[in-house]
Amino acid sequence: MNRTAVGITMAAVGGIIFGTSATVVGTIIDDVDPLRLSAMRIAVAGVCLLPWAVVYRGAIGRAPARVAIVGLLQIVLNGSFYVSLQRIGVGPAIGLEFLAPVFIVVWDRVIGHAHPRTVTWLAVFTSVVGVGLVVQIGDFATVDIVGVLAGIGAAVFLAIYLRLSEAVGAIVGGFPLAAGAIAIGGAAGLFVARPWSITLPSDPTVMWTIVVLGTLMMALPLSLEISSLSRAPARVVGVVITIEPVAAAVTAWIALDETLAPLQIVGLVLIVAAVAAVSLTASSRRKATLTA
């Protein structure tokens, strides 16, 4: 398996875990302030990866400020998403967040003077349509401007985060970036969350859920996604992680017995097709380059 294929696989696995976590977040979002939940989640993840950050401190020291920015972006990104999720629901919030691949490809074309392949443009368009169908983006009962703006903000922050992670990962390495960014973000998250001032929820499962969200559903998938950006371009990873709404929908279908409408199933198929197309063409192009 070549380097790009490994990166795509890592991004896909991370996306599936993150998609599953969105459903879990939805079960406790009314019990915890969205920004505080975001901060607590990355704080837990930071504790998990702090030892690795110490091990890779030499690599992190090559670009410490930019590594820190990647970590801080996680708090802002997730905080915006959680605000959107709380106000307009899981589906529409995820749908808005995954406008990010569009922003990345447009940035590459307009600002970066790159020339994304036709298949990349088609994959972005197909995945965005698929996300819209899966989350039923047009079914807003009422338009909540704050929720919509927070969702769009999450998309902008996700695009910046992916692009910056790609650039910084090339300097310090994928996993060192993940360890350093999450550890630094976790330290900031601890300050923002101020767990010592929290009134513990009456239901203890809320706190245990936050622990799970920070470890298995944050430290692990975030490490995979950040590391993938040192192996595959951000515009490719941006399309691949649109697998998240698929994971959220399927998980809710299985665990919560939420049925899928025919158009949602069509949306799932479109997202999977887009991810498969961009993954196969990206890895084959990488293989051709290496053998040329």
mmCIF file of C-alpha atoms in Angstrom:
data_model
loop_
_atom_site.group_PDB
_atom_site.id
_atom_site.type_symbol
_atom_site.label_atom_id
_atom_site.label_comp_id
_atom_site.label_asym_id
_atom_site.label_seq_id
_atom_site.Cartn_x
_atom_site.Cartn_y
_atom_site.Cartn_z
ATOM 1 C CA MET A 1 0.000 0.000 0.000
ATOM 2 C CA ASN A 2 1.549 3.322 -1.061
ATOM 3 C CA ARG A 3 1.877 6.413 1.118
ATOM 4 C CA THR A 4 -1.211 8.175 -0.258
ATOM 5 C CA ALA A 5 -3.366 5.067 0.140
ATOM 6 C CA VAL A 6 -2.247 4.770 3.774
ATOM 7 C CA GLY A 7 -3.162 8.419 4.370
ATOM 8 C CA ILE A 8 -6.591 7.966 2.801
ATOM 9 C CA THR A 9 -7.242 4.864 4.903
ATOM 10 C CA MET A 10 -6.244 6.719 8.077
ATOM 11 C CA ALA A 11 -8.532 9.640 7.201
ATOM 12 C CA ALA A 12 -11.437 7.296 6.450
ATOM 13 C CA VAL A 13 -11.083 5.403 9.750
ATOM 14 C CA GLY A 14 -10.805 8.684 11.648
ATOM 15 C CA GLY A 15 -13.852 10.034 9.835
ATOM 16 C CA ILE A 16 -15.924 6.973 10.699
ATOM 17 C CA ILE A 17 -15.031 7.305 14.388
ATOM 18 C CA PHE A 18 -15.750 11.041 14.380
ATOM 19 C CA GLY A 19 -19.078 10.455 12.608
ATOM 20 C CA THR A 20 -20.078 7.970 15.280
ATOM 21 C CA SER A 21 -19.090 10.463 17.980
ATOM 22 C CA ALA A 22 -21.477 13.103 16.572
ATOM 23 C CA THR A 23 -24.407 10.926 17.577
ATOM 24 C CA VAL A 24 -22.883 10.455 21.036
ATOM 25 C CA VAL A 25 -22.395 14.227 21.418
ATOM 26 C CA GLY A 26 -26.039 14.741 20.533
ATOM 27 C CA THR A 27 -27.080 12.694 23.554
ATOM 28 C CA ILE A 28 -25.429 15.052 26.068
ATOM 29 C CA ILE A 29 -25.328 18.422 24.294
ATOM 30 C CA ASP A 30 -28.265 19.700 26.360
ATOM 31 C CA ASP A 31 -26.446 18.865 29.602
ATOM 32 C CA VAL A 32 -23.145 20.669 28.921
ATOM 33 C CA ASP A 33 -22.364 24.088 27.432
ATOM 34 C CA PRO A 34 -21.196 23.504 23.809
ATOM 35 C CA LEU A 35 -17.911 25.433 24.088
ATOM 36 C CA ARG A 36 -17.130 23.845 27.450
ATOM 37 C CA LEU A 37 -17.894 20.388 26.047
ATOM 38 C CA SER A 38 -15.516 21.040 23.152
ATOM 39 C CA ALA A 39 -12.802 22.223 25.553
ATOM 40 C CA MET A 40 -13.293 19.295 27.956
ATOM 41 C CA ARG A 41 -13.149 16.810 25.115
ATOM 42 C CA ILE A 42 -9.822 18.047 23.779
ATOM 43 C CA ALA A 43 -8.484 18.400 27.339
ATOM 44 C CA VAL A 44 -9.061 14.675 27.886
ATOM 45 C CA ALA A 45 -7.457 13.925 24.509
ATOM 46 C CA GLY A 46 -4.507 16.143 25.443
ATOM 47 C CA VAL A 47 -3.850 14.133 28.602
ATOM 48 C CA CYS A 48 -3.787 10.957 26.481
ATOM 49 C CA LEU A 49 -1.224 12.307 24.005
ATOM 50 C CA LEU A 50 0.930 14.388 26.364
ATOM 51 C CA PRO A 51 3.532 11.600 26.791
ATOM 52 C CA TRP A 52 3.932 11.362 23.027
ATOM 53 C CA ALA A 53 4.284 15.141 22.767
ATOM 54 C CA VAL A 54 7.186 14.921 25.225
ATOM 55 C CA VAL A 55 8.794 12.143 23.181
ATOM 56 C CA TYR A 56 8.497 14.166 19.958
ATOM 57 C CA ARG A 57 9.349 17.543 21.490
ATOM 58 C CA GLY A 58 12.349 17.912 19.172
ATOM 59 C CA ALA A 59 10.206 17.625 16.034
ATOM 60 C CA ILE A 60 7.487 19.851 17.516
ATOM 61 C CA GLY A 61 10.138 22.461 18.249
ATOM 62 C CA ARG A 62 10.646 23.002 14.514
ATOM 63 C CA ALA A 63 7.375 24.925 14.305
ATOM 64 C CA PRO A 64 5.956 25.295 17.842
ATOM 65 C CA ALA A 65 3.682 28.271 17.134
ATOM 66 C CA ARG A 66 2.015 26.622 14.159
ATOM 67 C CA VAL A 67 1.617 23.339 16.035
ATOM 68 C CA ALA A 68 -0.114 25.312 18.814
ATOM 69 C CA ILE A 69 -2.440 27.018 16.326
ATOM 70 C CA VAL A 70 -3.516 23.624 14.943
ATOM 71 C CA GLY A 71 -4.382 22.540 18.488
ATOM 72 C CA LEU A 72 -6.288 25.732 19.316
ATOM 73 C CA LEU A 73 -8.231 25.478 16.068
ATOM 74 C CA GLN A 74 -9.684 22.219 17.369
ATOM 75 C CA ILE A 75 -11.404 24.041 20.236
ATOM 76 C CA VAL A 76 -12.800 26.770 17.979
ATOM 77 C CA LEU A 77 -13.816 24.304 15.271
ATOM 78 C CA ASN A 78 -15.598 21.914 17.593
ATOM 79 C CA GLY A 79 -17.104 24.756 19.637
ATOM 80 C CA SER A 80 -18.662 26.258 16.498
ATOM 81 C CA PHE A 81 -19.937 22.852 15.433
ATOM 82 C CA TYR A 82 -21.465 22.129 18.850
ATOM 83 C CA VAL A 83 -23.238 25.500 18.902
ATOM 84 C CA SER A 84 -24.651 24.719 15.466
ATOM 85 C CA LEU A 85 -25.577 21.187 16.542
ATOM 86 C CA GLN A 86 -27.409 22.463 19.621
ATOM 87 C CA ARG A 87 -29.412 25.060 17.680
ATOM 88 C CA ILE A 88 -30.244 23.328 14.378
ATOM 89 C CA GLY A 89 -29.610 19.645 15.050
ATOM 90 C CA VAL A 90 -26.943 17.068 14.278
ATOM 91 C CA GLY A 91 -27.854 16.565 10.617
ATOM 92 C CA PRO A 92 -27.947 20.161 9.392
ATOM 93 C CA ALA A 93 -24.869 21.042 11.473
ATOM 94 C CA ILE A 94 -22.808 18.243 9.889
ATOM 95 C CA GLY A 95 -24.132 19.217 6.464
ATOM 96 C CA LEU A 96 -22.928 22.799 6.857
ATOM 97 C CA GLU A 97 -19.572 21.766 8.336
ATOM 98 C CA PHE A 98 -18.821 19.639 5.300
ATOM 99 C CA LEU A 99 -18.837 22.568 2.966
ATOM 100 C CA ALA A 100 -15.155 22.568 3.954
ATOM 101 C CA PRO A 101 -13.970 20.414 1.001
ATOM 102 C CA VAL A 102 -15.481 22.990 -1.362
ATOM 103 C CA PHE A 103 -13.596 25.810 0.363
ATOM 104 C CA ILE A 104 -10.318 23.849 0.143
ATOM 105 C CA VAL A 105 -10.609 23.075 -3.564
ATOM 106 C CA VAL A 106 -11.625 26.647 -4.376
ATOM 107 C CA TRP A 107 -8.690 27.930 -2.289
ATOM 108 C CA ASP A 108 -6.304 25.645 -4.192
ATOM 109 C CA ARG A 109 -7.636 26.915 -7.500
ATOM 110 C CA VAL A 110 -7.988 30.642 -6.777
ATOM 111 C CA ILE A 111 -5.394 31.453 -4.105
ATOM 112 C CA GLY A 112 -2.945 28.580 -4.419
ATOM 113 C CA HIS A 113 -2.952 28.640 -8.235
ATOM 114 C CA ALA A 114 -3.201 24.857 -8.234
ATOM 115 C CA HIS A 115 -5.244 22.894 -10.738
ATOM 116 C CA PRO A 116 -7.331 20.262 -8.951
ATOM 117 C CA ARG A 117 -8.209 17.379 -11.235
ATOM 118 C CA THR A 118 -11.674 17.178 -12.757
ATOM 119 C CA VAL A 119 -12.412 14.080 -10.688
ATOM 120 C CA THR A 120 -11.666 16.082 -7.524
ATOM 121 C CA TRP A 121 -14.192 18.770 -8.473
ATOM 122 C CA LEU A 122 -16.778 16.088 -9.299
ATOM 123 C CA ALA A 123 -16.073 14.250 -6.057
ATOM 124 C CA VAL A 124 -16.492 17.446 -4.024
ATOM 125 C CA PHE A 125 -19.776 18.258 -5.752
ATOM 126 C CA THR A 126 -21.051 14.691 -5.362
ATOM 127 C CA SER A 127 -20.074 14.469 -1.699
ATOM 128 C CA VAL A 128 -21.715 17.809 -0.859
ATOM 129 C CA VAL A 129 -24.943 16.732 -2.584
ATOM 130 C CA GLY A 130 -24.733 13.418 -0.747
ATOM 131 C CA VAL A 131 -24.245 15.127 2.612
ATOM 132 C CA GLY A 132 -27.216 17.381 1.902
ATOM 133 C CA LEU A 133 -29.414 14.359 1.173
ATOM 134 C CA VAL A 134 -28.194 12.374 4.195
ATOM 135 C CA VAL A 135 -28.743 15.172 6.692
ATOM 136 C CA GLN A 136 -31.872 16.500 4.937
ATOM 137 C CA ILE A 137 -30.408 19.975 4.943
ATOM 138 C CA GLY A 138 -33.558 21.503 3.474
ATOM 139 C CA ASP A 139 -35.796 20.356 6.316
ATOM 140 C CA PHE A 140 -35.166 23.265 8.712
ATOM 141 C CA ALA A 141 -38.405 23.813 10.607
ATOM 142 C CA THR A 142 -37.297 27.377 11.229
ATOM 143 C CA VAL A 143 -34.123 29.097 10.154
ATOM 144 C CA ASP A 144 -31.867 29.745 13.142
ATOM 145 C CA ILE A 145 -29.393 32.330 11.865
ATOM 146 C CA VAL A 146 -26.941 31.816 14.732
ATOM 147 C CA GLY A 147 -26.976 28.063 14.227
ATOM 148 C CA VAL A 148 -26.485 28.377 10.471
ATOM 149 C CA LEU A 149 -23.648 30.894 10.852
ATOM 150 C CA ALA A 150 -21.990 28.669 13.467
ATOM 151 C CA GLY A 151 -22.196 25.740 11.023
ATOM 152 C CA ILE A 152 -20.659 27.784 8.217
ATOM 153 C CA GLY A 153 -17.992 28.980 10.655
ATOM 154 C CA ALA A 154 -17.217 25.351 11.496
ATOM 155 C CA ALA A 155 -16.756 24.667 7.771
ATOM 156 C CA VAL A 156 -14.350 27.603 7.407
ATOM 157 C CA PHE A 157 -12.366 26.544 10.480
ATOM 158 C CA LEU A 158 -12.255 22.934 9.249
ATOM 159 C CA ALA A 159 -10.874 24.054 5.886
ATOM 160 C CA ILE A 160 -8.201 26.199 7.572
ATOM 161 C CA TYR A 161 -7.390 23.384 9.982
ATOM 162 C CA LEU A 162 -6.932 20.827 7.188
ATOM 163 C CA ARG A 163 -4.808 23.135 5.057
ATOM 164 C CA LEU A 164 -2.631 24.236 8.004
ATOM 165 C CA SER A 165 -2.214 20.682 9.266
ATOM 166 C CA GLU A 166 -1.026 19.615 5.817
ATOM 167 C CA ALA A 167 1.602 22.373 5.733
ATOM 168 C CA VAL A 168 2.834 21.950 9.322
ATOM 169 C CA GLY A 169 2.817 18.155 9.078
ATOM 170 C CA ALA A 170 5.312 18.413 6.230
ATOM 171 C CA ILE A 171 7.675 20.197 8.634
ATOM 172 C CA VAL A 172 7.326 18.262 11.893
ATOM 173 C CA GLY A 173 5.795 14.967 10.757
ATOM 174 C CA GLY A 174 2.240 13.685 10.974
ATOM 175 C CA PHE A 175 2.124 12.003 14.378
ATOM 176 C CA PRO A 176 4.398 14.525 16.131
ATOM 177 C CA LEU A 177 2.027 17.241 14.899
ATOM 178 C CA ALA A 178 -0.972 15.298 16.193
ATOM 179 C CA ALA A 179 0.633 14.706 19.598
ATOM 180 C CA GLY A 180 1.855 18.290 19.985
ATOM 181 C CA ALA A 181 -1.289 19.972 18.696
ATOM 182 C CA ILE A 182 -3.629 17.888 20.825
ATOM 183 C CA ALA A 183 -1.466 18.265 23.938
ATOM 184 C CA ILE A 184 -1.281 22.057 23.529
ATOM 185 C CA GLY A 185 -4.954 22.258 22.609
ATOM 186 C CA GLY A 186 -5.714 20.111 25.633
ATOM 187 C CA ALA A 187 -3.859 22.502 27.949
ATOM 188 C CA ALA A 188 -5.850 25.418 26.520
ATOM 189 C CA GLY A 189 -9.012 23.336 26.718
ATOM 190 C CA LEU A 190 -8.404 22.670 30.401
ATOM 191 C CA PHE A 191 -8.216 26.427 31.002
ATOM 192 C CA VAL A 192 -11.372 27.116 28.964
ATOM 193 C CA ALA A 193 -13.369 24.243 30.465
ATOM 194 C CA ARG A 194 -12.336 24.965 34.087
ATOM 195 C CA PRO A 195 -13.493 21.514 35.266
ATOM 196 C CA TRP A 196 -12.879 22.540 38.882
ATOM 197 C CA SER A 197 -15.797 25.002 38.583
ATOM 198 C CA ILE A 198 -18.255 22.595 36.967
ATOM 199 C CA THR A 199 -21.342 21.456 38.802
ATOM 200 C CA LEU A 200 -21.340 17.738 38.147
ATOM 201 C CA PRO A 201 -24.433 16.488 36.275
ATOM 202 C CA SER A 202 -26.832 14.403 38.300
ATOM 203 C CA ASP A 203 -26.415 11.627 35.754
ATOM 204 C CA PRO A 204 -22.840 10.231 36.077
ATOM 205 C CA THR A 205 -22.994 8.766 32.568
ATOM 206 C CA VAL A 206 -22.582 12.311 31.188
ATOM 207 C CA MET A 207 -19.046 12.576 32.585
ATOM 208 C CA TRP A 208 -18.156 9.065 31.464
ATOM 209 C CA THR A 209 -19.445 9.943 28.004
ATOM 210 C CA ILE A 210 -17.114 12.977 27.920
ATOM 211 C CA VAL A 211 -14.187 10.702 28.846
ATOM 212 C CA VAL A 212 -15.030 8.333 25.987
ATOM 213 C CA LEU A 213 -15.481 11.286 23.614
ATOM 214 C CA GLY A 214 -12.040 12.575 24.562
ATOM 215 C CA THR A 215 -10.168 9.268 24.320
ATOM 216 C CA LEU A 216 -11.521 6.741 21.830
ATOM 217 C CA MET A 217 -13.507 9.356 19.919
ATOM 218 C CA MET A 218 -11.041 12.281 19.908
ATOM 219 C CA ALA A 219 -7.431 11.360 20.644
ATOM 220 C CA LEU A 220 -7.502 8.320 18.335
ATOM 221 C CA PRO A 221 -9.382 9.668 15.269
ATOM 222 C CA LEU A 222 -7.765 13.102 15.478
ATOM 223 C CA SER A 223 -4.319 11.489 15.482
ATOM 224 C CA LEU A 224 -5.308 9.483 12.416
ATOM 225 C CA GLU A 225 -6.714 12.463 10.517
ATOM 226 C CA ILE A 226 -3.829 14.831 11.298
ATOM 227 C CA SER A 227 -1.274 12.155 10.435
ATOM 228 C CA SER A 228 -3.088 11.428 7.165
ATOM 229 C CA LEU A 229 -2.429 14.997 6.021
ATOM 230 C CA SER A 230 1.309 14.307 5.815
ATOM 231 C CA ARG A 231 0.537 11.513 3.358
ATOM 232 C CA ALA A 232 -2.351 12.833 1.242
ATOM 233 C CA PRO A 233 -3.347 16.356 0.063
ATOM 234 C CA ALA A 234 -5.835 18.315 2.172
ATOM 235 C CA ARG A 235 -8.320 18.513 -0.720
ATOM 236 C CA VAL A 236 -8.318 14.691 -0.912
ATOM 237 C CA VAL A 237 -8.607 14.218 2.864
ATOM 238 C CA GLY A 238 -11.394 16.828 2.871
ATOM 239 C CA VAL A 239 -13.458 14.647 0.546
ATOM 240 C CA VAL A 240 -12.596 11.404 2.340
ATOM 241 C CA ILE A 241 -13.764 12.660 5.736
ATOM 242 C CA THR A 242 -17.214 13.376 4.309
ATOM 243 C CA ILE A 243 -17.647 9.744 5.317
ATOM 244 C CA GLU A 244 -18.478 11.156 8.774
ATOM 245 C CA PRO A 245 -22.177 11.850 8.036
ATOM 246 C CA VAL A 246 -22.449 8.323 6.640
ATOM 247 C CA ALA A 247 -21.094 6.912 9.894
ATOM 248 C CA ALA A 248 -23.441 9.151 11.899
ATOM 249 C CA ALA A 249 -26.476 8.098 9.872
ATOM 250 C CA VAL A 250 -25.666 4.379 9.916
ATOM 251 C CA THR A 251 -24.840 4.431 13.630
ATOM 252 C CA ALA A 252 -28.125 6.166 14.440
ATOM 253 C CA TRP A 253 -29.919 3.663 12.207
ATOM 254 C CA ILE A 254 -28.406 0.677 14.036
ATOM 255 C CA ALA A 255 -28.166 1.947 17.619
ATOM 256 C CA LEU A 256 -31.088 4.351 17.821
ATOM 257 C CA ASP A 257 -33.426 2.658 15.340
ATOM 258 C CA GLU A 258 -33.643 5.842 13.259
ATOM 259 C CA THR A 259 -34.858 4.781 9.825
ATOM 260 C CA LEU A 260 -33.341 6.220 6.662
ATOM 261 C CA ALA A 261 -35.516 7.721 3.938
ATOM 262 C CA PRO A 262 -34.859 6.650 0.323
ATOM 263 C CA LEU A 263 -33.167 9.979 -0.487
ATOM 264 C CA GLN A 264 -30.872 9.563 2.522
ATOM 265 C CA ILE A 265 -29.801 6.166 1.224
ATOM 266 C CA VAL A 266 -29.089 7.789 -2.146
ATOM 267 C CA GLY A 267 -27.012 10.368 -0.305
ATOM 268 C CA LEU A 268 -24.994 7.618 1.418
ATOM 269 C CA VAL A 269 -24.285 6.002 -1.934
ATOM 270 C CA LEU A 270 -23.158 9.344 -3.430
ATOM 271 C CA ILE A 271 -20.766 10.040 -0.532
ATOM 272 C CA VAL A 272 -19.252 6.558 -0.677
ATOM 273 C CA ALA A 273 -18.876 6.876 -4.455
ATOM 274 C CA ALA A 274 -17.173 10.271 -4.113
ATOM 275 C CA VAL A 275 -14.778 8.998 -1.452
ATOM 276 C CA ALA A 276 -13.985 5.888 -3.496
ATOM 277 C CA ALA A 277 -13.380 7.923 -6.660
ATOM 278 C CA VAL A 278 -11.035 10.454 -5.109
ATOM 279 C CA SER A 279 -9.250 7.747 -3.102
ATOM 280 C CA LEU A 280 -8.607 5.454 -6.056
ATOM 281 C CA THR A 281 -7.537 8.210 -8.422
ATOM 282 C CA ALA A 282 -5.308 9.883 -5.826
ATOM 283 C CA SER A 283 -3.532 6.667 -4.873
ATOM 284 C CA SER A 284 -3.169 5.541 -8.494
ATOM 285 C CA ARG A 285 -1.747 8.923 -9.446
ATOM 286 C CA ARG A 286 0.721 8.698 -6.568
ATOM 287 C CA LYS A 287 1.746 5.195 -7.707
ATOM 288 C CA ALA A 288 2.240 6.374 -11.275
ATOM 289 C CA THR A 289 4.422 9.258 -10.050
ATOM 290 C CA LEU A 290 6.596 6.935 -7.999
ATOM 291 C CA THR A 291 7.113 4.490 -10.875
ATOM 292 C CA ALA A 292 7.745 7.157 -13.500
#
